[in-house]
Amino acid sequence: MDCNCVSDLLLTPPVPALWTPGFAFPDWAYKPESSPGSRQIQLWHFILELLQKEEYQGVIAWQGDYGEFVIKDPDEVARLWGIRKCKPHMNYDKLSRALRYYYNKRILHKTKGKRFTYKFNFSKVVLVNYPLLDMASSPFLLAQNHFNGGAATTDCSPVTPEALQSLFPRLPDSGRGTALFDRATGAPEGDKLRLDTFPFLGSGASCYSKPPSMLGPYPRNPAFDYSWGFNPYLPGALSLNNCPKLPPGSLYPSHFYPNPLQSGLAQLPHPFSSLLPPGETTGTERVQTAGANSSVGGQAPRLCIPSYPGSLLQGRTELGILGSGIGERERGENTNITGVGGGGIGVGLGLGLGSLGLGSGGGVQSPSDRRAGMKQDPGSDSELEITDLSDCSSENENEPDFSASQGKENRIGGRPHIPEAKTAGLGGTLPQLSSLPPSISPHPLKSLVPLSPPPPSLPTSLSPSLILVERHRETETLKLAHS
DNA sequence: AACGGAATAG
DNA sequence: CTATTCCGTT
């Protein structure tokens, strides 16, 4: 009550008229049934949300490696988070504790040495949010494979710049090659990340393999023209701008994420086509794996994905979970890493959605990892929860005004002013988004929807467009098979 | 600043 | 489960 949080917005369908049909969210997107307890917005979602908005660049922004962001104004971020959660006493100390909990889940990592700097493990994030994204076109995956071999790196990001680079040449090459996966080698924990990657990549790829609607209701001409934010997956890109009710910069109600996944699913002919028996998919596989070194070739991909009958909705939860489970368990790592993972992955991609199941290798149904015993099972995913505008319906805590309680900083009146000024320190004034050269944004997900043709340098096998074609063919084939 | 245990809330 | 709150340590 006291909080001006919006909660009902979520409960009712988002202004249908405003949304392209394809973008309607599946019911589950609104309903956190997947997890017990009220599924409120999760911190990392919130962070992403802030990160996505230019208005908050003075407070938090992408910086450094892919997925790396800096909280420029910890107090402000905490304040905003507190508002969102109706926790007037929120502060950076507490918020950071929550952030730390993400370490084990591998959603986030701390960038050591840099104050207030953290790094997202996007694969995980994406996966979690869009478990069903069709990852059929997974040139990425393939690309990823080499990482394993690569020298260990120090950081943990799942998506290597390399990979991204190959996919989206326009992305800045900030990642000096290193790292993505942090210790590919045997660090006990390092490996966990491995699988996660794929999903992410895959999902990115899927963008272009999808029907236009996937790209959003509004045509975007310039290839990489997502504003800073980028991520086609995140809501902001679409919802914020288009929803009349919401002020463009308004963080709050924005949480309506048009979930691409969903639209994708809606449109895909057979999202699960990939689940078909391996034999059937050979053709596909071939194509996909071509580049991937044959890792897959020999290994019969053990796809353990159960076939889902038709209803996507039904399966979605499961999948989601699975997906998120994917890289998670530490345990899983062995599996993956060794080969199996590689094989699985490749296959998964090749197959299309398969990545999900495979990824976890065990994930799919492997009870094995399930709580292998980790102390707290870092693997717990933070599954879906895409949306949530939610929030505090009842929280109140009787701490009425934030502004008051904020105490210390009279942060600019209490709200949306953004300390733009501060940014100057970081590198001068921020250019207008529009004027911002596309390449400077470290935004990891940015430009994931390449509209332009792949660069010549891209191996044909990895060419998105080719894959697209291939996929289409594949799909058709499968359809026939099915019928 | 950053970390992580412990208790606790929802 | 995901935080929130506290808090001692590094």
PDB file of C-alpha atoms in Angstrom, chain A residues 53-248:
ATOM      1  CA  LYS A  53      17.623   1.517 -19.349  1.00  0.00           C
ATOM      2  CA  GLU A  54      19.606   4.389 -20.354  1.00  0.00           C
ATOM      3  CA  GLU A  55      18.228   6.479 -17.679  1.00  0.00           C
ATOM      4  CA  TYR A  56      20.040   4.492 -15.136  1.00  0.00           C
ATOM      5  CA  GLN A  57      23.366   4.525 -16.667  1.00  0.00           C
ATOM      6  CA  GLY A  58      24.541   6.847 -14.086  1.00  0.00           C
ATOM      7  CA  VAL A  59      23.596   4.384 -11.466  1.00  0.00           C
ATOM      8  CA  ILE A  60      24.505   1.123 -12.975  1.00  0.00           C
ATOM      9  CA  ALA A  61      25.867   0.279 -16.360  1.00  0.00           C
ATOM     10  CA  TRP A  62      27.543  -2.287 -18.467  1.00  0.00           C
ATOM     11  CA  GLN A  63      31.177  -1.899 -18.411  1.00  0.00           C
ATOM     12  CA  GLY A  64      34.133  -4.011 -19.139  1.00  0.00           C
ATOM     13  CA  ASP A  65      33.770  -7.510 -20.319  1.00  0.00           C
ATOM     14  CA  TYR A  66      30.700  -9.024 -21.644  1.00  0.00           C
ATOM     15  CA  GLY A  67      28.197  -9.263 -18.970  1.00  0.00           C
ATOM     16  CA  GLU A  68      30.147  -7.123 -16.659  1.00  0.00           C
ATOM     17  CA  PHE A  69      28.477  -4.232 -15.046  1.00  0.00           C
ATOM     18  CA  VAL A  70      29.335  -1.656 -12.522  1.00  0.00           C
ATOM     19  CA  ILE A  71      27.153  -0.305  -9.879  1.00  0.00           C
ATOM     20  CA  LYS A  72      28.122   3.249  -9.985  1.00  0.00           C
ATOM     21  CA  ASP A  73      25.843   4.306  -7.296  1.00  0.00           C
ATOM     22  CA  PRO A  74      25.305   1.497  -4.886  1.00  0.00           C
ATOM     23  CA  ASP A  75      23.064   3.405  -2.656  1.00  0.00           C
ATOM     24  CA  GLU A  76      20.816   4.372  -5.430  1.00  0.00           C
ATOM     25  CA  VAL A  77      20.598   0.900  -6.774  1.00  0.00           C
ATOM     26  CA  ALA A  78      19.777  -0.331  -3.353  1.00  0.00           C
ATOM     27  CA  ARG A  79      17.203   2.304  -2.975  1.00  0.00           C
ATOM     28  CA  LEU A  80      15.562   1.396  -6.197  1.00  0.00           C
ATOM     29  CA  TRP A  81      15.623  -2.213  -5.275  1.00  0.00           C
ATOM     30  CA  GLY A  82      14.141  -1.391  -1.968  1.00  0.00           C
ATOM     31  CA  ILE A  83      11.374   0.435  -3.659  1.00  0.00           C
ATOM     32  CA  ARG A  84      10.709  -2.394  -5.927  1.00  0.00           C
ATOM     33  CA  LYS A  85      10.590  -4.825  -3.148  1.00  0.00           C
ATOM     34  CA  CYS A  86       9.024  -2.505  -0.765  1.00  0.00           C
ATOM     35  CA  LYS A  87      11.885  -2.803   1.553  1.00  0.00           C
ATOM     36  CA  PRO A  88      12.522   0.663   2.716  1.00  0.00           C
ATOM     37  CA  HIS A  89      15.535  -0.304   4.646  1.00  0.00           C
ATOM     38  CA  MET A  90      17.319  -1.880   1.829  1.00  0.00           C
ATOM     39  CA  ASN A  91      20.862  -0.835   1.422  1.00  0.00           C
ATOM     40  CA  TYR A  92      23.815  -1.888  -0.578  1.00  0.00           C
ATOM     41  CA  ASP A  93      25.088  -4.121   2.087  1.00  0.00           C
ATOM     42  CA  LYS A  94      21.976  -6.164   1.988  1.00  0.00           C
ATOM     43  CA  LEU A  95      21.590  -6.004  -1.662  1.00  0.00           C
ATOM     44  CA  SER A  96      25.079  -7.163  -2.138  1.00  0.00           C
ATOM     45  CA  ARG A  97      24.425 -10.079   0.111  1.00  0.00           C
ATOM     46  CA  ALA A  98      21.696 -11.113  -2.198  1.00  0.00           C
ATOM     47  CA  LEU A  99      24.020 -10.651  -5.068  1.00  0.00           C
ATOM     48  CA  ARG A 100      26.494 -12.890  -3.407  1.00  0.00           C
ATOM     49  CA  TYR A 101      23.998 -15.598  -3.229  1.00  0.00           C
ATOM     50  CA  TYR A 102      24.081 -15.596  -6.943  1.00  0.00           C
ATOM     51  CA  TYR A 103      27.645 -16.635  -7.003  1.00  0.00           C
ATOM     52  CA  ASN A 104      26.852 -20.143  -6.220  1.00  0.00           C
ATOM     53  CA  LYS A 105      24.065 -20.186  -8.612  1.00  0.00           C
ATOM     54  CA  ARG A 106      26.327 -18.943 -11.169  1.00  0.00           C
ATOM     55  CA  ILE A 107      24.107 -16.215 -12.213  1.00  0.00           C
ATOM     56  CA  LEU A 108      26.653 -13.685 -11.226  1.00  0.00           C
ATOM     57  CA  HIS A 109      30.298 -13.420 -10.483  1.00  0.00           C
ATOM     58  CA  LYS A 110      32.258 -10.791  -8.805  1.00  0.00           C
ATOM     59  CA  THR A 111      34.839  -9.098 -10.825  1.00  0.00           C
ATOM     60  CA  LYS A 112      37.628  -9.011  -8.452  1.00  0.00           C
ATOM     61  CA  GLY A 113      39.574  -5.961  -8.038  1.00  0.00           C
ATOM     62  CA  LYS A 114      36.919  -3.741  -9.382  1.00  0.00           C
ATOM     63  CA  ARG A 115      34.673  -2.166  -6.921  1.00  0.00           C
ATOM     64  CA  PHE A 116      31.022  -2.711  -7.311  1.00  0.00           C
ATOM     65  CA  THR A 117      31.621  -4.648 -10.410  1.00  0.00           C
ATOM     66  CA  TYR A 118      29.895  -7.889 -11.120  1.00  0.00           C
ATOM     67  CA  LYS A 119      29.464  -9.993 -14.090  1.00  0.00           C
ATOM     68  CA  PHE A 120      26.501 -11.848 -15.375  1.00  0.00           C
ATOM     69  CA  ASN A 121      26.561 -15.314 -16.543  1.00  0.00           C
ATOM     70  CA  PHE A 122      24.184 -14.712 -19.307  1.00  0.00           C
ATOM     71  CA  SER A 123      23.772 -18.136 -20.400  1.00  0.00           C
ATOM     72  CA  LYS A 124      22.332 -18.875 -17.189  1.00  0.00           C
ATOM     73  CA  VAL A 125      20.179 -15.935 -17.151  1.00  0.00           C
ATOM     74  CA  VAL A 126      18.842 -16.389 -20.545  1.00  0.00           C
ATOM     75  CA  LEU A 127      18.288 -19.928 -19.991  1.00  0.00           C
ATOM     76  CA  VAL A 128      16.434 -19.337 -16.967  1.00  0.00           C
ATOM     77  CA  ASN A 129      14.203 -16.934 -18.593  1.00  0.00           C
ATOM     78  CA  TYR A 130      13.718 -18.447 -21.863  1.00  0.00           C
ATOM     79  CA  PRO A 131      14.290 -22.062 -21.454  1.00  0.00           C
ATOM     80  CA  LEU A 132      12.390 -22.972 -24.452  1.00  0.00           C
ATOM     81  CA  LEU A 133      13.939 -20.757 -26.892  1.00  0.00           C
ATOM     82  CA  ASP A 134      14.636 -22.689 -29.824  1.00  0.00           C
ATOM     83  CA  MET A 135      18.219 -23.126 -30.109  1.00  0.00           C
ATOM     84  CA  ALA A 136      18.266 -25.024 -33.161  1.00  0.00           C
ATOM     85  CA  SER A 137      20.521 -22.770 -34.857  1.00  0.00           C
ATOM     86  CA  SER A 138      23.386 -23.170 -32.771  1.00  0.00           C
ATOM     87  CA  PRO A 139      26.299 -22.275 -34.635  1.00  0.00           C
ATOM     88  CA  PHE A 140      27.274 -20.862 -31.455  1.00  0.00           C
ATOM     89  CA  LEU A 141      27.416 -23.946 -29.747  1.00  0.00           C
ATOM     90  CA  LEU A 142      29.741 -25.251 -32.041  1.00  0.00           C
ATOM     91  CA  ALA A 143      31.766 -22.293 -31.733  1.00  0.00           C
ATOM     92  CA  GLN A 144      31.805 -22.754 -28.126  1.00  0.00           C
ATOM     93  CA  ASN A 145      33.293 -26.014 -28.272  1.00  0.00           C
ATOM     94  CA  HIS A 146      36.580 -24.735 -28.721  1.00  0.00           C
ATOM     95  CA  PHE A 147      36.537 -23.120 -25.526  1.00  0.00           C
ATOM     96  CA  ASN A 148      36.907 -26.169 -23.698  1.00  0.00           C
ATOM     97  CA  GLY A 149      40.151 -26.700 -25.135  1.00  0.00           C
ATOM     98  CA  GLY A 150      41.107 -23.207 -24.611  1.00  0.00           C
ATOM     99  CA  ALA A 151      43.279 -22.252 -21.854  1.00  0.00           C
ATOM    100  CA  ALA A 152      41.638 -21.708 -18.675  1.00  0.00           C
ATOM    101  CA  THR A 153      40.627 -18.318 -18.088  1.00  0.00           C
ATOM    102  CA  THR A 154      40.137 -16.444 -15.059  1.00  0.00           C
ATOM    103  CA  ASP A 155      36.756 -15.346 -15.301  1.00  0.00           C
ATOM    104  CA  CYS A 156      33.633 -17.005 -15.507  1.00  0.00           C
ATOM    105  CA  SER A 157      31.654 -15.679 -18.121  1.00  0.00           C
ATOM    106  CA  PRO A 158      29.882 -18.176 -20.066  1.00  0.00           C
ATOM    107  CA  VAL A 159      29.842 -16.540 -23.284  1.00  0.00           C
ATOM    108  CA  THR A 160      33.090 -15.955 -24.751  1.00  0.00           C
ATOM    109  CA  PRO A 161      33.753 -12.898 -26.592  1.00  0.00           C
ATOM    110  CA  GLU A 162      35.172 -15.067 -29.138  1.00  0.00           C
ATOM    111  CA  ALA A 163      31.997 -16.777 -29.676  1.00  0.00           C
ATOM    112  CA  LEU A 164      30.049 -13.673 -29.721  1.00  0.00           C
ATOM    113  CA  GLN A 165      32.461 -12.123 -31.944  1.00  0.00           C
ATOM    114  CA  SER A 166      32.211 -14.776 -34.449  1.00  0.00           C
ATOM    115  CA  LEU A 167      28.571 -14.517 -34.404  1.00  0.00           C
ATOM    116  CA  PHE A 168      28.236 -10.893 -34.212  1.00  0.00           C
ATOM    117  CA  PRO A 169      31.259  -9.328 -35.559  1.00  0.00           C
ATOM    118  CA  ARG A 170      30.113  -6.009 -34.638  1.00  0.00           C
ATOM    119  CA  LEU A 171      30.384  -6.595 -31.044  1.00  0.00           C
ATOM    120  CA  PRO A 172      33.315  -5.084 -29.432  1.00  0.00           C
ATOM    121  CA  ASP A 173      36.041  -7.346 -28.797  1.00  0.00           C
ATOM    122  CA  SER A 174      36.481  -6.427 -25.302  1.00  0.00           C
ATOM    123  CA  GLY A 175      37.037  -9.766 -24.053  1.00  0.00           C
ATOM    124  CA  ARG A 176      40.475 -10.090 -24.940  1.00  0.00           C
ATOM    125  CA  GLY A 177      40.040 -13.496 -25.535  1.00  0.00           C
ATOM    126  CA  THR A 178      40.021 -14.722 -22.379  1.00  0.00           C
ATOM    127  CA  ALA A 179      37.699 -15.892 -20.821  1.00  0.00           C
ATOM    128  CA  LEU A 180      34.813 -16.976 -20.787  1.00  0.00           C
ATOM    129  CA  PHE A 181      34.725 -19.696 -18.948  1.00  0.00           C
ATOM    130  CA  ASP A 182      36.710 -19.301 -16.213  1.00  0.00           C
ATOM    131  CA  ARG A 183      38.505 -22.083 -15.408  1.00  0.00           C
ATOM    132  CA  ALA A 184      37.851 -24.433 -17.972  1.00  0.00           C
ATOM    133  CA  THR A 185      40.142 -26.666 -16.387  1.00  0.00           C
ATOM    134  CA  GLY A 186      39.554 -28.262 -13.383  1.00  0.00           C
ATOM    135  CA  ALA A 187      38.703 -25.794 -10.981  1.00  0.00           C
ATOM    136  CA  PRO A 188      36.262 -27.430  -8.903  1.00  0.00           C
ATOM    137  CA  GLU A 189      33.775 -24.929  -9.506  1.00  0.00           C
ATOM    138  CA  GLY A 190      34.784 -23.583 -12.726  1.00  0.00           C
ATOM    139  CA  ASP A 191      33.279 -26.055 -14.851  1.00  0.00           C
ATOM    140  CA  LYS A 192      29.890 -25.610 -13.875  1.00  0.00           C
ATOM    141  CA  LEU A 193      29.549 -22.925 -16.258  1.00  0.00           C
ATOM    142  CA  ARG A 194      30.299 -24.737 -19.248  1.00  0.00           C
ATOM    143  CA  LEU A 195      27.013 -25.873 -20.371  1.00  0.00           C
ATOM    144  CA  ASP A 196      25.291 -22.823 -19.596  1.00  0.00           C
ATOM    145  CA  THR A 197      26.815 -21.250 -22.386  1.00  0.00           C
ATOM    146  CA  PHE A 198      25.131 -22.943 -24.977  1.00  0.00           C
ATOM    147  CA  PRO A 199      21.791 -22.007 -24.121  1.00  0.00           C
ATOM    148  CA  PHE A 200      22.635 -18.518 -24.269  1.00  0.00           C
ATOM    149  CA  LEU A 201      24.238 -18.680 -27.520  1.00  0.00           C
ATOM    150  CA  GLY A 202      21.599 -20.730 -28.858  1.00  0.00           C
ATOM    151  CA  SER A 203      18.965 -18.451 -27.864  1.00  0.00           C
ATOM    152  CA  GLY A 204      20.661 -15.617 -29.416  1.00  0.00           C
ATOM    153  CA  ALA A 205      20.868 -17.449 -32.553  1.00  0.00           C
ATOM    154  CA  SER A 206      17.356 -18.354 -32.459  1.00  0.00           C
ATOM    155  CA  CYS A 207      16.458 -14.880 -32.927  1.00  0.00           C
ATOM    156  CA  TYR A 208      17.168 -14.826 -36.377  1.00  0.00           C
ATOM    157  CA  SER A 209      15.806 -18.062 -37.098  1.00  0.00           C
ATOM    158  CA  LYS A 210      12.478 -16.983 -36.012  1.00  0.00           C
ATOM    159  CA  PRO A 211       9.654 -15.432 -37.693  1.00  0.00           C
ATOM    160  CA  PRO A 212       9.646 -11.761 -37.819  1.00  0.00           C
ATOM    161  CA  SER A 213       7.310 -11.495 -35.052  1.00  0.00           C
ATOM    162  CA  MET A 214       9.975 -12.742 -32.918  1.00  0.00           C
ATOM    163  CA  LEU A 215      11.859  -9.711 -33.469  1.00  0.00           C
ATOM    164  CA  GLY A 216       9.231  -7.616 -32.100  1.00  0.00           C
ATOM    165  CA  PRO A 217       6.309  -5.840 -33.331  1.00  0.00           C
ATOM    166  CA  TYR A 218       8.161  -2.955 -34.563  1.00  0.00           C
ATOM    167  CA  PRO A 219      10.420  -3.317 -37.392  1.00  0.00           C
ATOM    168  CA  ARG A 220      13.875  -2.376 -36.747  1.00  0.00           C
ATOM    169  CA  ASN A 221      15.816  -1.472 -39.636  1.00  0.00           C
ATOM    170  CA  PRO A 222      19.258  -0.907 -38.649  1.00  0.00           C
ATOM    171  CA  ALA A 223      20.693  -4.032 -37.716  1.00  0.00           C
ATOM    172  CA  PHE A 224      21.927  -3.362 -34.384  1.00  0.00           C
ATOM    173  CA  ASP A 225      19.827  -0.786 -33.197  1.00  0.00           C
ATOM    174  CA  TYR A 226      18.829  -1.765 -29.863  1.00  0.00           C
ATOM    175  CA  SER A 227      19.442   1.035 -27.718  1.00  0.00           C
ATOM    176  CA  TRP A 228      21.853   0.416 -25.152  1.00  0.00           C
ATOM    177  CA  GLY A 229      19.955  -2.094 -23.724  1.00  0.00           C
ATOM    178  CA  PHE A 230      19.754  -4.438 -26.161  1.00  0.00           C
ATOM    179  CA  ASN A 231      18.545  -7.553 -25.346  1.00  0.00           C
ATOM    180  CA  PRO A 232      15.811  -8.486 -27.460  1.00  0.00           C
ATOM    181  CA  TYR A 233      14.725 -10.721 -24.801  1.00  0.00           C
ATOM    182  CA  LEU A 234      14.283  -8.233 -22.222  1.00  0.00           C
ATOM    183  CA  PRO A 235      11.148  -6.477 -22.031  1.00  0.00           C
ATOM    184  CA  GLY A 236      12.276  -3.123 -21.903  1.00  0.00           C
ATOM    185  CA  ALA A 237      13.045  -3.053 -25.442  1.00  0.00           C
ATOM    186  CA  LEU A 238       9.553  -3.580 -26.342  1.00  0.00           C
ATOM    187  CA  SER A 239       7.334  -2.899 -23.561  1.00  0.00           C
ATOM    188  CA  LEU A 240       8.761   0.186 -22.286  1.00  0.00           C
ATOM    189  CA  ASN A 241       8.723   1.975 -25.404  1.00  0.00           C
ATOM    190  CA  ASN A 242       5.438   0.957 -26.479  1.00  0.00           C
ATOM    191  CA  CYS A 243       3.298   0.917 -23.566  1.00  0.00           C
ATOM    192  CA  PRO A 244       1.591   4.180 -23.383  1.00  0.00           C
ATOM    193  CA  LYS A 245       0.791   3.785 -19.846  1.00  0.00           C
ATOM    194  CA  LEU A 246       4.294   3.689 -18.882  1.00  0.00           C
ATOM    195  CA  PRO A 247       6.547   6.530 -19.045  1.00  0.00           C
ATOM    196  CA  PRO A 248       9.375   5.652 -21.182  1.00  0.00           C
TER     197      PRO A 248
END
